[in-house]
mmCIF file of C-alpha atoms in Angstrom:
data_model
loop_
_atom_site.group_PDB
_atom_site.id
_atom_site.type_symbol
_atom_site.label_atom_id
_atom_site.label_comp_id
_atom_site.label_asym_id
_atom_site.label_seq_id
_atom_site.Cartn_x
_atom_site.Cartn_y
_atom_site.Cartn_z
ATOM 1 C CA MET A 1 25.777 142.477 -48.185
ATOM 2 C CA ASN A 2 27.968 145.238 -46.538
ATOM 3 C CA ILE A 3 31.290 144.334 -45.122
ATOM 4 C CA TYR A 4 32.455 145.522 -42.474
ATOM 5 C CA LEU A 5 37.309 146.230 -42.072
ATOM 6 C CA ILE A 6 38.270 145.921 -38.941
ATOM 7 C CA GLY A 7 41.549 146.309 -37.552
ATOM 8 C CA MET A 8 44.581 147.879 -36.044
ATOM 9 C CA PRO A 9 45.292 152.124 -36.511
ATOM 10 C CA GLY A 10 47.535 151.597 -39.956
ATOM 11 C CA CYS A 11 46.486 148.301 -41.065
ATOM 12 C CA GLY A 12 44.984 149.706 -44.045
ATOM 13 C CA LYS A 13 41.744 150.136 -43.896
ATOM 14 C CA THR A 14 40.730 152.865 -45.169
ATOM 15 C CA THR A 15 43.159 152.407 -47.689
ATOM 16 C CA VAL A 16 41.973 148.825 -48.649
ATOM 17 C CA GLY A 17 38.011 149.744 -48.021
ATOM 18 C CA LYS A 18 38.594 152.667 -51.211
ATOM 19 C CA LYS A 19 39.471 149.776 -53.608
ATOM 20 C CA LEU A 20 38.011 147.351 -52.355
ATOM 21 C CA ALA A 21 34.089 149.755 -52.574
ATOM 22 C CA ASP A 22 35.560 150.677 -56.324
ATOM 23 C CA HIS A 23 36.208 147.055 -57.415
ATOM 24 C CA LEU A 24 32.674 145.862 -56.077
ATOM 25 C CA GLY A 25 30.826 148.518 -57.039
ATOM 26 C CA TYR A 26 29.718 149.311 -53.590
ATOM 27 C CA GLU A 27 29.853 152.464 -51.540
ATOM 28 C CA PHE A 28 32.589 153.063 -48.503
ATOM 29 C CA LYS A 29 31.898 154.856 -45.622
ATOM 30 C CA ASP A 30 34.596 156.219 -43.103
ATOM 31 C CA LEU A 31 33.379 155.702 -39.896
ATOM 32 C CA ASP A 32 35.440 157.931 -38.553
ATOM 33 C CA LEU A 33 34.666 160.720 -40.906
ATOM 34 C CA MET A 34 31.460 159.659 -40.456
ATOM 35 C CA ILE A 35 31.338 161.482 -36.563
ATOM 36 C CA GLU A 36 33.400 164.116 -37.659
ATOM 37 C CA GLU A 37 30.642 165.263 -39.665
ATOM 38 C CA ASP A 38 28.159 164.342 -36.908
ATOM 39 C CA SER A 39 29.202 165.784 -34.309
ATOM 40 C CA LEU A 40 31.085 168.687 -36.196
ATOM 41 C CA MET A 41 35.065 168.145 -34.938
ATOM 42 C CA PHE A 42 38.073 166.620 -35.489
ATOM 43 C CA ILE A 43 38.255 163.072 -33.342
ATOM 44 C CA SER A 44 41.203 164.533 -31.612
ATOM 45 C CA ASP A 45 39.419 167.204 -30.607
ATOM 46 C CA ILE A 46 36.569 165.387 -29.089
ATOM 47 C CA PHE A 47 38.842 163.098 -27.670
ATOM 48 C CA GLU A 48 40.411 166.006 -26.108
ATOM 49 C CA ARG A 49 37.247 168.303 -24.692
ATOM 50 C CA TYR A 50 34.935 165.181 -24.200
ATOM 51 C CA GLY A 51 37.340 162.289 -23.497
ATOM 52 C CA GLU A 52 37.029 158.480 -24.686
ATOM 53 C CA GLU A 53 34.549 157.713 -22.953
ATOM 54 C CA THR A 54 32.208 160.313 -25.072
ATOM 55 C CA PHE A 55 33.874 159.012 -28.717
ATOM 56 C CA ARG A 56 32.722 155.450 -28.076
ATOM 57 C CA ASN A 57 28.826 156.556 -27.517
ATOM 58 C CA GLN A 58 29.288 158.666 -30.059
ATOM 59 C CA GLU A 59 31.200 155.986 -31.970
ATOM 60 C CA THR A 60 27.967 153.017 -31.961
ATOM 61 C CA LYS A 61 25.330 156.096 -32.482
ATOM 62 C CA ILE A 62 27.161 156.088 -35.642
ATOM 63 C CA LEU A 63 27.123 152.589 -36.397
ATOM 64 C CA SER A 64 24.043 151.696 -34.805
ATOM 65 C CA GLU A 65 22.601 154.375 -37.507
ATOM 66 C CA ILE A 66 24.510 153.307 -40.695
ATOM 67 C CA THR A 67 21.703 151.791 -43.217
ATOM 68 C CA GLY A 68 21.590 150.647 -47.234
ATOM 69 C CA ASP A 69 23.278 147.554 -48.666
ATOM 70 C CA ASN A 70 26.610 146.979 -50.484
ATOM 71 C CA LEU A 71 28.688 148.930 -48.378
ATOM 72 C CA VAL A 72 32.347 148.660 -46.918
ATOM 73 C CA ILE A 73 32.416 150.548 -44.084
ATOM 74 C CA SER A 74 36.244 151.403 -42.364
ATOM 75 C CA THR A 75 35.653 151.552 -38.628
ATOM 76 C CA GLY A 76 37.737 153.260 -36.271
ATOM 77 C CA GLY A 77 40.576 151.301 -34.651
ATOM 78 C CA GLY A 78 38.469 150.723 -31.071
ATOM 79 C CA ILE A 79 35.376 149.237 -32.793
ATOM 80 C CA ILE A 80 35.493 145.964 -31.043
ATOM 81 C CA LYS A 81 35.920 147.566 -26.895
ATOM 82 C CA ARG A 82 31.911 147.614 -27.176
ATOM 83 C CA LYS A 83 30.890 144.017 -27.988
ATOM 84 C CA SER A 84 27.604 145.886 -28.336
ATOM 85 C CA ASN A 85 29.134 147.118 -31.902
ATOM 86 C CA LYS A 86 29.267 143.849 -33.160
ATOM 87 C CA ASP A 87 24.954 143.479 -33.586
ATOM 88 C CA HIS A 88 25.225 146.443 -35.587
ATOM 89 C CA MET A 89 27.239 145.648 -37.857
ATOM 90 C CA LYS A 90 24.943 144.217 -40.772
ATOM 91 C CA GLY A 91 27.151 141.752 -43.268
ATOM 92 C CA ILE A 92 30.596 140.375 -43.185
ATOM 93 C CA VAL A 93 33.521 141.374 -40.654
ATOM 94 C CA ILE A 94 36.707 141.254 -41.511
ATOM 95 C CA TYR A 95 39.583 141.796 -39.215
ATOM 96 C CA ILE A 96 43.294 143.397 -41.533
ATOM 97 C CA LYS A 97 45.579 142.100 -39.429
ATOM 98 C CA VAL A 98 49.631 143.032 -40.244
ATOM 99 C CA SER A 99 52.269 142.375 -37.584
ATOM 100 C CA LEU A 100 53.070 144.795 -34.676
ATOM 101 C CA GLU A 101 56.203 145.421 -36.590
ATOM 102 C CA GLU A 102 54.754 146.742 -40.301
ATOM 103 C CA LEU A 103 52.395 148.907 -38.191
ATOM 104 C CA GLU A 104 54.949 150.116 -36.229
ATOM 105 C CA ARG A 105 56.690 151.433 -39.694
ATOM 106 C CA ARG A 106 53.209 152.640 -40.995
ATOM 107 C CA LEU A 107 53.200 154.880 -37.751
ATOM 108 C CA GLN A 108 55.853 156.040 -37.179
ATOM 109 C CA ASN A 109 55.710 159.138 -38.109
ATOM 110 C CA ASP A 110 51.992 159.774 -37.638
ATOM 111 C CA SER A 111 50.758 161.954 -34.703
ATOM 112 C CA SER A 112 47.140 162.186 -35.437
ATOM 113 C CA ARG A 113 46.300 159.492 -33.208
ATOM 114 C CA PRO A 114 44.222 159.964 -29.600
ATOM 115 C CA LEU A 115 44.731 156.830 -27.986
ATOM 116 C CA LEU A 116 48.499 156.539 -29.500
ATOM 117 C CA GLN A 117 49.545 159.945 -27.007
ATOM 118 C CA ASP A 118 49.387 157.745 -23.939
ATOM 119 C CA ASN A 119 49.756 154.125 -24.963
ATOM 120 C CA THR A 120 52.238 152.574 -27.047
ATOM 121 C CA LEU A 121 51.474 151.070 -30.220
ATOM 122 C CA GLU A 122 52.289 147.543 -28.103
ATOM 123 C CA ASP A 123 49.451 147.996 -25.653
ATOM 124 C CA LEU A 124 47.821 148.278 -28.261
ATOM 125 C CA TYR A 125 48.141 145.263 -30.570
ATOM 126 C CA LEU A 126 48.239 143.510 -27.113
ATOM 127 C CA GLU A 127 44.989 145.009 -25.271
ATOM 128 C CA ARG A 128 43.012 144.190 -28.890
ATOM 129 C CA LYS A 129 44.335 141.742 -30.788
ATOM 130 C CA GLU A 130 41.965 138.618 -29.127
ATOM 131 C CA LEU A 131 39.168 141.097 -29.243
ATOM 132 C CA TYR A 132 39.573 141.826 -33.580
ATOM 133 C CA GLU A 133 39.497 138.341 -33.939
ATOM 134 C CA GLU A 134 36.418 137.260 -31.599
ATOM 135 C CA PHE A 135 34.794 140.182 -33.577
ATOM 136 C CA ALA A 136 35.584 139.208 -37.041
ATOM 137 C CA ASP A 137 34.110 136.671 -38.686
ATOM 138 C CA PHE A 138 37.646 136.112 -41.306
ATOM 139 C CA THR A 139 40.392 137.491 -40.674
ATOM 140 C CA ILE A 140 42.698 138.625 -43.984
ATOM 141 C CA HIS A 141 46.648 139.278 -43.316
ATOM 142 C CA ASN A 142 47.327 142.588 -45.193
ATOM 143 C CA LYS A 143 50.640 141.750 -47.456
ATOM 144 C CA ASN A 144 50.367 144.258 -49.854
ATOM 145 C CA ILE A 145 46.516 146.374 -50.929
ATOM 146 C CA ASP A 146 45.886 144.540 -53.889
ATOM 147 C CA ASP A 147 46.500 140.644 -52.291
ATOM 148 C CA CYS A 148 44.562 142.343 -49.405
ATOM 149 C CA ILE A 149 41.746 143.165 -51.745
ATOM 150 C CA LYS A 150 42.064 139.831 -53.497
ATOM 151 C CA ASP A 151 41.630 137.211 -50.412
ATOM 152 C CA ILE A 152 38.940 140.036 -49.117
ATOM 153 C CA ILE A 153 36.884 138.920 -52.565
ATOM 154 C CA GLU A 154 37.537 135.596 -51.882
ATOM 155 C CA VAL A 155 35.840 135.071 -48.774
ATOM 156 C CA VAL A 156 33.191 137.548 -49.315
ATOM 157 C CA LYS A 157 32.756 135.383 -52.278
#
């Protein structure tokens, strides 16, 4: 069974995903890293050169090509912008939920996120929070990494 982690930038998808995969003996995959490897470009460069639509097309393509079992897949924060992406998620989808205030604290010095160049974190949060809930099979509140992992393991069982 595969586990897909969704949520806002800064919610901990990658950090939690790596530790969760180690704990379960699963393989960890970072969808954003897979996109960069496939396109031979950083995500910020894809956005800058080709725009969000091209990035979303690449994101859907790579997501649809994931094969295997016993994977923990950390998705990009905007994976929920295309409802068809849910069809490619063969397994349990977990929304890692973090308060807007905590996200702002975590991302205050992070200038690497392309969509935060032209949008506020609050705008993205308000636009996406219901979409995350629609996509998710379960919602886990990320209070801290260890509790988050423990909560995910409980729902996976």
